CSV table of C-alpha atoms and ligand atoms in Angstrom, one decimal:
chain,number,residue,atom,x,y,z
O,1,UNK,CA,73.7,169.8,25.0
O,2,UNK,CA,71.0,168.6,27.2
O,3,UNK,CA,69.9,170.2,30.4
O,4,UNK,CA,68.0,167.5,32.4
O,5,UNK,CA,65.8,167.9,35.4
O,6,UNK,CA,65.3,165.1,37.8
O,7,UNK,CA,62.3,165.4,40.1
O,8,UNK,CA,60.6,163.2,42.7
O,9,UNK,CA,57.1,162.1,41.6
O,10,UNK,CA,55.7,160.8,45.0
O,11,UNK,CA,56.4,161.9,48.5
O,12,UNK,CA,60.2,162.0,48.3
O,13,UNK,CA,63.0,159.4,48.8
O,14,UNK,CA,62.3,157.8,45.4
O,15,UNK,CA,66.1,157.3,44.9
O,16,UNK,CA,66.7,160.7,43.1
O,17,UNK,CA,70.2,160.7,44.5
O,18,UNK,CA,71.1,157.5,42.8
O,19,UNK,CA,69.6,158.6,39.4
O,20,UNK,CA,71.4,162.0,39.6
O,21,UNK,CA,74.7,160.3,40.5
O,22,UNK,CA,74.3,158.0,37.4
O,23,UNK,CA,73.3,160.8,35.1
O,24,UNK,CA,76.0,163.1,36.6
O,25,UNK,CA,78.6,160.8,35.2
O,26,UNK,CA,77.6,162.2,31.9
O,27,UNK,CA,77.1,165.8,33.1
O,28,UNK,CA,79.4,168.7,33.6
O,29,UNK,CA,77.2,170.7,36.0
O,30,UNK,CA,74.8,169.6,38.7
O,31,UNK,CA,72.4,172.2,40.2
O,32,UNK,CA,70.2,172.2,43.4
O,33,UNK,CA,67.5,174.8,43.1
O,34,UNK,CA,65.1,174.4,46.1
O,35,UNK,CA,64.7,172.9,49.6
O,36,UNK,CA,67.4,172.5,52.1
O,37,UNK,CA,68.9,169.9,54.5
O,38,UNK,CA,65.4,168.4,54.9
O,39,UNK,CA,66.5,166.4,51.8
O,40,UNK,CA,68.5,163.2,52.2
O,41,UNK,CA,69.9,161.8,48.9
O,42,UNK,CA,71.8,158.5,49.0
O,43,UNK,CA,74.5,157.5,46.6
O,44,UNK,CA,76.0,154.1,46.8
O,45,UNK,CA,79.3,153.4,44.9
O,46,UNK,CA,81.1,150.2,45.3
O,47,UNK,CA,79.8,149.5,48.8
O,48,UNK,CA,80.5,153.1,50.0
O,49,UNK,CA,77.4,155.0,51.0
O,50,UNK,CA,77.1,158.8,50.9
O,51,UNK,CA,74.1,160.6,52.4
O,52,UNK,CA,73.9,164.1,51.0
O,53,UNK,CA,71.6,166.8,52.3
O,54,UNK,CA,72.6,170.1,50.8
O,55,UNK,CA,75.5,169.3,48.6
O,56,UNK,CA,74.5,168.2,45.0
O,57,UNK,CA,74.8,164.5,44.2
O,58,UNK,CA,77.3,165.3,41.4
O,59,UNK,CA,80.0,165.9,44.1
O,60,UNK,CA,81.5,162.4,43.8
O,61,UNK,CA,82.8,163.3,40.3
O,62,UNK,CA,85.8,165.6,40.9
O,63,UNK,CA,85.4,167.6,37.6
O,64,UNK,CA,81.7,168.2,38.0
O,65,UNK,CA,80.7,171.8,38.9
O,66,UNK,CA,78.1,171.6,41.8
O,67,UNK,CA,75.9,174.6,42.2
O,68,UNK,CA,73.4,175.6,45.0
O,69,UNK,CA,70.9,178.0,43.5
O,70,UNK,CA,69.0,181.1,44.9
O,71,UNK,CA,65.9,179.0,45.7
O,72,UNK,CA,67.7,176.8,48.2
O,73,UNK,CA,67.7,177.5,52.0
O,74,UNK,CA,71.1,176.8,53.5
O,75,UNK,CA,71.9,175.8,57.0
O,76,UNK,CA,75.6,176.9,57.2
O,77,UNK,CA,76.4,174.7,60.3
O,78,UNK,CA,75.0,171.6,58.7
O,79,UNK,CA,76.6,172.5,55.3
O,80,UNK,CA,80.0,172.8,56.9
O,81,UNK,CA,79.7,169.5,58.6
O,82,UNK,CA,78.7,167.9,55.3
O,83,UNK,CA,81.7,169.6,53.6
O,84,UNK,CA,84.0,168.2,56.4
O,85,UNK,CA,82.7,164.7,56.2
O,86,UNK,CA,83.2,164.6,52.5
O,87,UNK,CA,86.7,165.9,52.8
O,88,UNK,CA,87.5,163.3,55.4
O,89,UNK,CA,86.5,160.7,52.9
O,90,UNK,CA,88.8,162.2,50.2
O,91,UNK,CA,86.0,163.9,48.2
O,92,UNK,CA,87.0,167.3,46.8
O,93,UNK,CA,84.5,170.1,47.3
O,94,UNK,CA,86.5,172.7,45.4
O,95,UNK,CA,84.0,172.8,42.5
O,96,UNK,CA,81.1,173.9,44.7
O,97,UNK,CA,79.3,177.3,44.5
O,98,UNK,CA,76.5,178.9,46.4
O,99,UNK,CA,74.3,181.7,45.1
O,100,UNK,CA,74.5,185.0,47.1
O,101,UNK,CA,70.7,185.1,47.0
O,102,UNK,CA,70.2,181.8,48.8
O,103,UNK,CA,68.5,182.3,52.2
O,104,UNK,CA,70.2,181.2,55.4
O,105,UNK,CA,68.6,179.0,58.0
O,106,UNK,CA,69.1,180.7,61.3
O,107,UNK,CA,68.9,179.1,64.8
O,108,UNK,CA,65.5,180.7,65.5
O,109,UNK,CA,64.1,179.1,62.3
O,110,UNK,CA,65.0,175.6,63.7
O,111,UNK,CA,63.5,176.6,67.1
O,112,UNK,CA,60.3,177.9,65.6
O,113,UNK,CA,59.9,174.8,63.4
O,114,UNK,CA,59.9,172.7,66.6
O,115,UNK,CA,57.8,175.1,68.6
O,116,UNK,CA,55.1,175.5,66.0
O,117,UNK,CA,54.9,171.7,65.4
O,118,UNK,CA,54.5,171.3,69.2
O,119,UNK,CA,51.8,174.0,69.2
O,120,UNK,CA,49.9,172.1,66.4
O,121,UNK,CA,49.7,169.0,68.7
O,122,UNK,CA,48.0,166.2,66.9
O,123,UNK,CA,47.6,168.2,63.8
O,124,UNK,CA,51.4,168.5,63.4
O,125,UNK,CA,52.8,168.2,59.8
O,126,UNK,CA,55.7,165.9,60.8
O,127,UNK,CA,58.4,168.2,59.5
O,128,UNK,CA,62.0,167.3,59.5
O,129,UNK,CA,62.5,170.1,62.1
O,130,UNK,CA,65.3,171.6,60.1
O,131,UNK,CA,63.8,175.1,60.1
O,132,UNK,CA,62.9,174.9,56.4
O,133,UNK,CA,59.3,176.3,56.7
O,134,UNK,CA,60.2,179.2,58.9
O,135,UNK,CA,63.2,180.2,56.7
O,136,UNK,CA,60.9,180.3,53.6
O,137,UNK,CA,58.4,182.3,55.7
O,138,UNK,CA,61.0,185.0,56.3
O,139,UNK,CA,62.1,185.0,52.7
O,140,UNK,CA,58.5,185.8,51.6
O,141,UNK,CA,58.1,188.2,54.6
O,142,UNK,CA,61.1,189.9,53.1
O,143,UNK,CA,63.1,189.8,56.4
O,144,UNK,CA,65.4,186.9,55.6
O,145,UNK,CA,69.2,186.7,55.9
O,146,UNK,CA,70.9,185.7,52.6
O,147,UNK,CA,74.2,184.1,51.7
O,148,UNK,CA,75.5,187.6,50.7
O,149,UNK,CA,74.7,188.9,54.2
O,150,UNK,CA,76.4,185.9,55.8
O,151,UNK,CA,79.8,186.7,54.3
O,152,UNK,CA,79.6,190.4,55.1
O,153,UNK,CA,80.0,190.7,58.9
O,154,UNK,CA,78.6,194.2,59.3
O,155,UNK,CA,75.5,193.5,57.2
O,156,UNK,CA,75.1,190.2,59.1
O,157,UNK,CA,75.4,191.9,62.5
O,158,UNK,CA,72.8,194.5,61.6
O,159,UNK,CA,70.3,192.0,60.1
O,160,UNK,CA,70.7,189.6,63.1
O,161,UNK,CA,69.9,192.5,65.4
O,162,UNK,CA,66.9,193.6,63.3
O,163,UNK,CA,65.3,190.2,62.8
O,164,UNK,CA,66.6,188.5,65.9
O,165,UNK,CA,64.9,190.8,68.3
O,166,UNK,CA,61.5,190.1,66.8
O,167,UNK,CA,62.2,186.4,66.6
O,168,UNK,CA,63.1,186.4,70.3
O,169,UNK,CA,59.8,188.1,71.1
O,170,UNK,CA,57.8,185.6,69.2
O,171,UNK,CA,59.7,182.6,70.7
O,172,UNK,CA,59.3,183.9,74.3
O,173,UNK,CA,55.9,185.7,74.3
O,174,UNK,CA,54.0,183.4,71.9
O,175,UNK,CA,55.5,180.0,72.5
O,176,UNK,CA,57.2,180.4,76.0
O,177,UNK,CA,60.5,179.3,74.5
O,178,UNK,CA,64.0,180.5,75.3
O,179,UNK,CA,65.4,183.7,73.7
O,180,UNK,CA,68.7,183.5,71.7
O,181,UNK,CA,71.8,185.5,72.7
O,182,UNK,CA,72.1,187.6,69.6
O,183,UNK,CA,75.8,188.5,70.2
O,184,UNK,CA,76.6,184.8,70.4
O,185,UNK,CA,74.6,184.0,67.2
O,186,UNK,CA,76.4,186.9,65.4
O,187,UNK,CA,79.8,185.6,66.5
O,188,UNK,CA,78.9,182.0,65.5
O,189,UNK,CA,77.5,182.9,62.1
O,190,UNK,CA,80.3,185.4,61.3
O,191,UNK,CA,82.7,182.4,61.6
O,192,UNK,CA,80.5,180.3,59.2
O,193,UNK,CA,80.5,183.3,56.8
O,194,UNK,CA,84.3,183.4,56.9
O,195,UNK,CA,84.5,179.7,56.2
O,196,UNK,CA,82.0,179.8,53.3
O,197,UNK,CA,82.9,183.1,51.6
O,198,UNK,CA,85.0,181.4,49.0
O,199,UNK,CA,82.1,179.3,47.9
O,200,UNK,CA,79.9,182.2,46.9
O,201,UNK,CA,79.2,182.9,43.2
O,202,UNK,CA,76.4,183.8,41.0
O,203,UNK,CA,74.7,180.5,40.1
O,204,UNK,CA,72.3,182.1,37.6
O,205,UNK,CA,75.3,183.4,35.6
O,206,UNK,CA,77.3,180.1,36.0
O,207,UNK,CA,74.4,178.0,34.8
O,208,UNK,CA,73.6,180.3,31.9
O,209,UNK,CA,77.3,180.3,30.9
O,210,UNK,CA,77.4,176.5,31.0
O,211,UNK,CA,74.3,176.4,28.8
O,212,UNK,CA,75.7,178.8,26.3
O,213,UNK,CA,78.9,176.8,26.2
O,214,UNK,CA,77.0,173.6,25.4
O,215,UNK,CA,77.8,171.9,28.7
O,216,UNK,CA,75.5,169.1,29.9
O,217,UNK,CA,73.6,170.3,33.0
O,218,UNK,CA,71.6,168.2,35.5
O,219,UNK,CA,69.1,169.9,37.8
O,220,UNK,CA,68.7,167.8,41.0
O,221,UNK,CA,65.2,168.0,42.5
O,222,UNK,CA,64.8,167.6,46.2
O,223,UNK,CA,61.5,166.6,48.0
O,224,UNK,CA,58.8,165.7,45.5
O,225,UNK,CA,55.6,166.6,43.6
O,226,UNK,CA,53.2,165.5,46.4
O,227,UNK,CA,55.3,167.7,48.8
O,228,UNK,CA,55.0,170.8,46.6
O,229,UNK,CA,53.5,173.8,48.4
O,230,UNK,CA,50.7,174.2,45.7
O,231,UNK,CA,50.4,170.8,44.0
O,232,UNK,CA,51.1,168.5,46.9
O,233,UNK,CA,48.9,167.3,49.8
O,234,UNK,CA,48.6,170.7,51.4
O,235,UNK,CA,49.2,171.4,54.3
O,236,UNK,CA,51.2,168.2,54.6
O,237,UNK,CA,53.9,169.5,52.3
O,238,UNK,CA,57.2,171.3,52.3
O,239,UNK,CA,57.5,175.0,51.8
O,240,UNK,CA,59.1,175.1,48.3
O,241,UNK,CA,58.3,174.1,44.7
O,242,UNK,CA,59.9,170.7,44.1
O,243,UNK,CA,58.2,170.7,40.6
O,244,UNK,CA,60.2,170.9,37.4
O,245,UNK,CA,59.0,174.5,37.0
O,246,UNK,CA,60.6,175.4,40.3
O,247,UNK,CA,64.0,174.7,38.9
O,248,UNK,CA,64.0,177.9,36.7
O,249,UNK,CA,63.1,180.3,39.4
O,250,UNK,CA,65.3,178.5,41.9
O,251,UNK,CA,68.3,178.8,39.6
O,252,UNK,CA,67.7,181.9,37.6
O,253,UNK,CA,67.5,180.5,34.1
O,254,UNK,CA,64.6,180.5,31.7
O,255,UNK,CA,62.5,177.4,30.7
O,256,UNK,CA,64.1,177.2,27.2
O,257,UNK,CA,67.3,176.0,28.8
O,258,UNK,CA,65.6,172.8,29.8
O,259,UNK,CA,65.6,169.9,27.3
O,260,UNK,CA,64.5,166.8,29.3
O,261,UNK,CA,62.5,166.2,32.5
O,262,UNK,CA,62.8,162.9,34.3
O,263,UNK,CA,60.6,161.8,37.1
O,264,UNK,CA,61.7,159.3,39.7
O,265,UNK,CA,59.3,156.9,41.4
O,266,UNK,CA,59.6,153.8,43.5
O,267,UNK,CA,57.9,150.6,42.3
O,268,UNK,CA,55.7,151.1,45.3
O,269,UNK,CA,54.9,154.2,47.4
O,270,UNK,CA,56.4,155.6,50.7
O,271,UNK,CA,55.9,158.7,52.8
O,272,UNK,CA,57.7,160.0,55.8
O,273,UNK,CA,55.8,162.5,58.0
O,274,UNK,CA,52.0,162.9,58.4
O,275,UNK,CA,49.3,163.4,55.9
O,276,UNK,CA,47.0,161.3,53.6
O,277,UNK,CA,48.3,158.2,51.9
O,278,UNK,CA,45.5,156.4,50.0
O,279,UNK,CA,47.4,153.1,49.2
O,280,UNK,CA,49.1,152.8,52.6
O,281,UNK,CA,49.6,149.2,53.8
O,282,UNK,CA,49.2,148.9,57.5
O,283,UNK,CA,49.8,145.2,57.5
O,284,UNK,CA,52.5,142.5,57.1
O,285,UNK,CA,53.1,143.4,53.5
O,286,UNK,CA,53.7,147.0,54.4
O,287,UNK,CA,56.1,145.9,57.1
O,288,UNK,CA,57.9,143.6,54.7
O,289,UNK,CA,58.4,146.4,52.2
O,290,UNK,CA,59.7,148.6,54.9
O,291,UNK,CA,62.2,146.0,56.1
O,292,UNK,CA,63.3,144.6,52.8
O,293,UNK,CA,63.5,148.1,51.2
O,294,UNK,CA,65.2,149.7,54.2
O,295,UNK,CA,62.5,152.3,54.4
O,296,UNK,CA,63.8,154.5,57.1
O,297,UNK,CA,64.3,158.3,56.6
O,298,UNK,CA,67.8,159.4,55.3
O,299,UNK,CA,67.5,162.7,57.2
O,300,UNK,CA,65.6,161.9,60.4
O,301,UNK,CA,65.8,158.0,60.6
O,302,UNK,CA,62.0,157.9,61.0
O,303,UNK,CA,60.3,154.7,59.6
O,304,UNK,CA,58.7,155.4,56.3
O,305,UNK,CA,55.1,154.6,55.7
O,306,UNK,CA,54.7,152.1,52.8
O,307,UNK,CA,52.0,151.2,50.3
O,308,UNK,CA,51.2,150.0,46.8
O,309,UNK,CA,52.1,152.0,43.7
O,310,UNK,CA,49.6,154.7,43.1
O,311,UNK,CA,49.2,155.5,39.4
O,312,UNK,CA,46.8,158.4,40.2
O,313,UNK,CA,49.7,160.2,41.9
O,314,UNK,CA,52.3,159.5,39.3
O,315,UNK,CA,49.9,160.6,36.5
O,316,UNK,CA,49.5,163.8,38.4
O,317,UNK,CA,53.3,164.1,38.5
O,318,UNK,CA,53.6,163.4,34.8
O,319,UNK,CA,51.2,166.3,34.1
O,320,UNK,CA,52.4,169.0,36.6
O,321,UNK,CA,56.0,168.4,35.8
O,322,UNK,CA,55.7,167.8,32.1
O,323,UNK,CA,57.7,164.5,32.4
O,324,UNK,CA,59.5,163.1,29.3
O,325,UNK,CA,60.5,159.9,31.1
O,326,UNK,CA,60.2,158.0,34.3
O,327,UNK,CA,62.8,156.1,36.3
O,328,UNK,CA,61.3,153.4,38.5
O,329,UNK,CA,63.5,152.4,41.5
O,330,UNK,CA,63.4,149.5,43.9
O,331,UNK,CA,61.7,147.0,41.7
O,332,UNK,CA,63.9,144.4,43.5
O,333,UNK,CA,62.1,145.2,46.8
O,334,UNK,CA,58.9,143.7,45.5
O,335,UNK,CA,60.4,140.2,45.0
O,336,UNK,CA,58.6,137.5,47.0
O,337,UNK,CA,55.5,139.6,47.9
O,338,UNK,CA,53.0,137.4,46.0
O,339,UNK,CA,50.4,139.1,43.9
O,340,UNK,CA,51.1,142.9,43.5
O,341,UNK,CA,48.5,145.6,43.4
O,342,UNK,CA,48.4,148.9,41.5
O,343,UNK,CA,46.0,151.7,42.3
O,344,UNK,CA,44.6,152.8,38.9
O,345,UNK,CA,41.9,155.3,40.1
O,346,UNK,CA,40.0,156.5,43.1
O,347,UNK,CA,36.4,155.8,44.0
O,348,UNK,CA,34.3,158.3,45.9
O,349,UNK,CA,31.7,157.3,48.5
O,350,UNK,CA,28.9,158.0,45.9
O,351,UNK,CA,30.5,155.6,43.5
O,352,UNK,CA,32.1,158.2,41.2
O,353,UNK,CA,35.4,157.1,39.8
O,354,UNK,CA,38.1,159.8,39.6
O,355,UNK,CA,41.3,159.6,37.6
O,356,UNK,CA,43.0,162.8,38.7
O,357,UNK,CA,44.5,163.5,42.1
O,358,UNK,CA,42.1,165.7,44.0
O,359,UNK,CA,43.0,169.3,45.0
O,360,UNK,CA,41.7,169.2,48.6
O,361,UNK,CA,42.3,166.7,51.4
O,362,UNK,CA,38.6,166.7,52.2
O,363,UNK,CA,37.9,165.3,48.7
O,364,UNK,CA,40.8,162.9,49.0
O,365,UNK,CA,39.4,161.6,52.4
O,366,UNK,CA,36.3,160.6,50.5
O,367,UNK,CA,38.3,158.4,48.1
O,368,UNK,CA,39.3,154.8,48.3
O,369,UNK,CA,41.8,153.3,45.8
O,370,UNK,CA,40.6,151.1,42.9
O,371,UNK,CA,43.2,148.3,42.6
O,372,UNK,CA,44.2,146.1,39.7
O,373,UNK,CA,46.0,142.9,40.6
O,374,UNK,CA,49.1,141.8,38.8
O,375,UNK,CA,51.2,138.7,39.0
O,376,UNK,CA,54.2,139.0,41.3
O,377,UNK,CA,57.7,137.5,41.1
O,378,UNK,CA,60.1,135.7,43.3
O,379,UNK,CA,63.4,136.0,41.5
O,380,UNK,CA,66.4,138.0,42.8
O,381,UNK,CA,66.7,140.6,40.1
O,382,UNK,CA,69.5,142.6,41.7
O,383,UNK,CA,72.0,141.5,39.1
O,384,UNK,CA,69.8,142.0,36.0
O,385,UNK,CA,71.5,144.2,33.4
O,386,UNK,CA,68.9,144.5,30.6
O,387,UNK,CA,65.2,144.8,30.4
O,388,UNK,CA,64.8,141.5,28.5
O,389,UNK,CA,66.8,139.7,31.3
O,390,UNK,CA,64.1,140.7,33.8
O,391,UNK,CA,61.5,138.0,34.7
O,392,UNK,CA,58.4,138.1,32.5
O,393,UNK,CA,56.2,139.3,35.5
O,394,UNK,CA,58.6,142.3,36.1
O,395,UNK,CA,58.4,143.2,32.5
O,396,UNK,CA,54.6,143.1,32.6
O,397,UNK,CA,54.5,145.1,35.8
O,398,UNK,CA,56.7,147.9,34.3
O,399,UNK,CA,54.8,147.9,31.0
O,400,UNK,CA,51.5,148.3,32.9
O,401,UNK,CA,52.9,151.2,35.0
O,402,UNK,CA,54.0,152.8,31.8
O,403,UNK,CA,50.5,152.5,30.3
O,404,UNK,CA,48.8,153.8,33.5
O,405,UNK,CA,51.1,156.7,34.0
O,406,UNK,CA,51.2,157.7,30.4
O,407,UNK,CA,55.0,158.2,30.3
O,408,UNK,CA,57.8,156.0,29.0
O,409,UNK,CA,59.9,154.2,31.7
O,410,UNK,CA,63.5,154.6,30.7
O,411,UNK,CA,65.4,153.4,33.8
O,412,UNK,CA,64.6,150.7,36.3
O,413,UNK,CA,66.5,150.4,39.6
O,414,UNK,CA,67.2,146.9,40.8
O,415,UNK,CA,69.5,147.7,43.8
O,416,UNK,CA,71.0,150.7,45.6
O,417,UNK,CA,74.4,150.7,43.8
O,418,UNK,CA,75.0,153.1,40.8
O,419,UNK,CA,75.6,150.0,38.7
O,420,UNK,CA,72.2,148.4,39.6
O,421,UNK,CA,70.2,150.1,36.9
O,422,UNK,CA,68.5,148.8,33.8
O,423,UNK,CA,68.3,151.3,31.0
O,424,UNK,CA,65.9,151.1,28.1
B,501,GDP,P1,66.2,160.4,47.5
B,501,GDP,O1,65.9,161.3,48.6
B,501,GDP,O2,65.1,160.4,46.4
B,501,GDP,O3,67.5,160.6,46.9
B,501,GDP,O4,66.2,158.9,48.1
B,501,GDP,P2,66.8,158.4,49.5
B,501,GDP,O5,68.3,158.3,49.3
B,501,GDP,O6,66.3,159.2,50.6
B,501,GDP,O7,66.1,157.0,49.6
B,501,GDP,C1,66.2,156.0,48.6
B,501,GDP,C2,66.8,154.8,49.2
B,501,GDP,O8,66.7,153.7,48.3
B,501,GDP,C3,68.3,154.9,49.5
B,501,GDP,O9,68.7,154.1,50.6
B,501,GDP,C4,68.9,154.3,48.2
B,501,GDP,O10,70.3,153.8,48.4
B,501,GDP,C5,68.0,153.2,47.9
B,501,GDP,N1,67.8,152.8,46.5
B,501,GDP,C6,67.8,153.6,45.4
B,501,GDP,N2,67.5,152.9,44.3
B,501,GDP,C7,67.3,151.6,44.7
B,501,GDP,C8,66.9,150.4,44.1
B,501,GDP,O11,66.7,150.4,42.9
B,501,GDP,N3,66.9,149.3,44.8
B,501,GDP,C9,67.1,149.3,46.2
B,501,GDP,N4,67.0,148.1,46.8
B,501,GDP,N5,67.4,150.4,46.8
B,501,GDP,C10,67.5,151.6,46.1
B,502,IMO,P1,64.2,164.0,49.7
B,502,IMO,O1,64.8,165.1,48.8
B,502,IMO,C1,60.8,162.8,52.1
B,502,IMO,C2,58.6,165.9,54.3
B,502,IMO,C3,58.7,165.8,55.8
B,502,IMO,C4,57.3,166.4,56.1
B,502,IMO,C5,57.1,167.5,55.1
B,502,IMO,C6,57.5,168.9,55.6
B,502,IMO,O2,65.1,163.2,50.5
B,502,IMO,O3,63.2,163.2,48.9
B,502,IMO,P2,59.8,170.1,56.1
B,502,IMO,O4,60.9,169.8,57.0
B,502,IMO,O5,60.2,170.1,54.6
B,502,IMO,O6,59.1,171.3,56.4
B,502,IMO,O7,58.8,168.9,56.2
B,502,IMO,O8,58.0,167.2,54.0
B,502,IMO,N1,59.9,166.0,53.6
B,502,IMO,C7,60.5,164.9,53.0
B,502,IMO,N2,60.0,163.6,52.9
B,502,IMO,N3,61.9,163.2,51.5
B,502,IMO,C8,62.3,164.5,51.5
B,502,IMO,O9,63.4,164.9,50.8
B,502,IMO,C9,61.6,165.4,52.3
B,502,IMO,N4,61.8,166.7,52.6
B,502,IMO,C10,60.7,167.0,53.4
B,502,IMO,O10,58.9,164.5,56.2
B,502,IMO,O11,56.3,165.4,55.9
B,503,MG,MG1,65.6,161.2,50.7
C-alpha cells in the first residue's frame, strides 16, 4: 500500500492541510515528522474551518491513526488547547499518539525566540515566536527535554532544574530579560505531562507496523522547501528539515517505506516573515492577490507577501524532494488579474541566465526574475470539477507550469473546501 509524503514547495502555506485532508480520506495513518506549532494547516469541510498547528490533518476522520513523530517539537500548552478545541467541536482525538523522543517547547524557548529576534533588530528573521528555533538548538546541544521526560515527574523536575538555571542566566545576564520561577514551571509542566501521558507511544514502531500491515500512510509536511535549514533561503528559514528526506529521520522509518512524494504549490507565491522573494509584487496586483486569496498567516495573522509563480523555486523543490507529482492550489485566486507572469529563470547583473536556485543570498540578491507572460482568465472556476472543464487559459497556464517545473501536476485547487479540487 502506498506511503505518500506531502511537502510544501515554496515558503509554506501552499494549502498542504487541504491536500492532506483530501488524501487522508484514503489513508489509515497520518504522520507529522518535523516542525511544531509554527505550522498552521487549514482544512475546510462543508463551511466548517479547522486550523491545525500540531495535530495532523487526518484528525477529522475518526478512524485515522494520527501520529506525531520524534522530529516534531511539541508545545504541550498549545497542544492541549488544540485538543480541547477539537473536542469542543465533537472531533475525537482518541487516535492520536506522540513519540517519546519528541522535544518539548519550554517557556524559556519562547522567551528566547522573542529576545533573540529583538536583539537582531532590523536583521530579524521574522519567526513565529513559538520557540521553535531555541527548542531545536537545545535538541542539538543535547540538553533538551523530551516527551518521555514530560510524563515522568521526577525526571522532569531534575531536567528543568539542570537546564532552567542556565536558561535563566542567559535570559537575565545576556538579554536583560526576566528569570522563570523554576518551581512554578515544574508544577505547570507536570500537570501537562499528566494530561498527555496517555498519548505517548513509539511512532517509529507504529509507522513501521502500519507499513508491514499494508496500511496506507500519509506523511504530512509542515513548513516548506524554501524554509529548510539547509536548502532554504538561509538564514531566513525554520530550524528543521521540511524536505521529503526529513520525513524518515523525523519518524524513524527507512526511505524504502516511501512510495510517492507530492509537492504542494500555490498558483502564485507567498511568504510570511522576512527574507528574499525575487518575484514579490509590491503593487496593486500583489495587494489584490493578498485580499482575494485571503493571504494572512494561519498561525500569526501577519499579512503574507505575494508574488508571481517562480518556476526556479519549484524546480529546486522538484529536485531536492524528488517529487513524483505536484498539487497546485489557489488557481481560482488568479481570476480577473489580466495577463499573468511566470518567472522562468533568473538573470544576474552580468547578464548570465541561471536556472537553478542559488545557494547563497548574496548571489540571489544579484538576480532579477526573467518573466514569461501568459494569457489570464476572468471566469469563476470555483465549481469546476474536471480539468477539461477549466477555461482554455487555465489549462494552458497549468500545462506551462508543468513543463517549466519538470513534474506532472496531478491536482489543482479551485477553492478552500475539500471538494474544490480537480484531479487529473
Ligand atoms: P498550509 O500551511 O500549507 O496547510 O496552508 P494554510 O492553511 O496556512 O494556507 C492556505 C490557505 O489557502 C488556507 O486558508 C486554505 O483554506 C486556503 N486554500 C487552500 N487551497 C485553496 C484553493 O485552491 N483555493 C482557495 N481560494 N483557497 C485555498
Ligand atoms: P506551514 O506548515 C509559513 C516561517 C516564519 C519565519 C521562518 C522562521 O503553515 O506552511 P520559525 O518560527 O519557524 O522559527 O520561523 O519560517 N514559517 C512559516 N511560514 N508557513 C509555515 O508553516 C511556517 N513555519 C515557519 O514565518 O519566516
Ligand atoms: Mg500554513
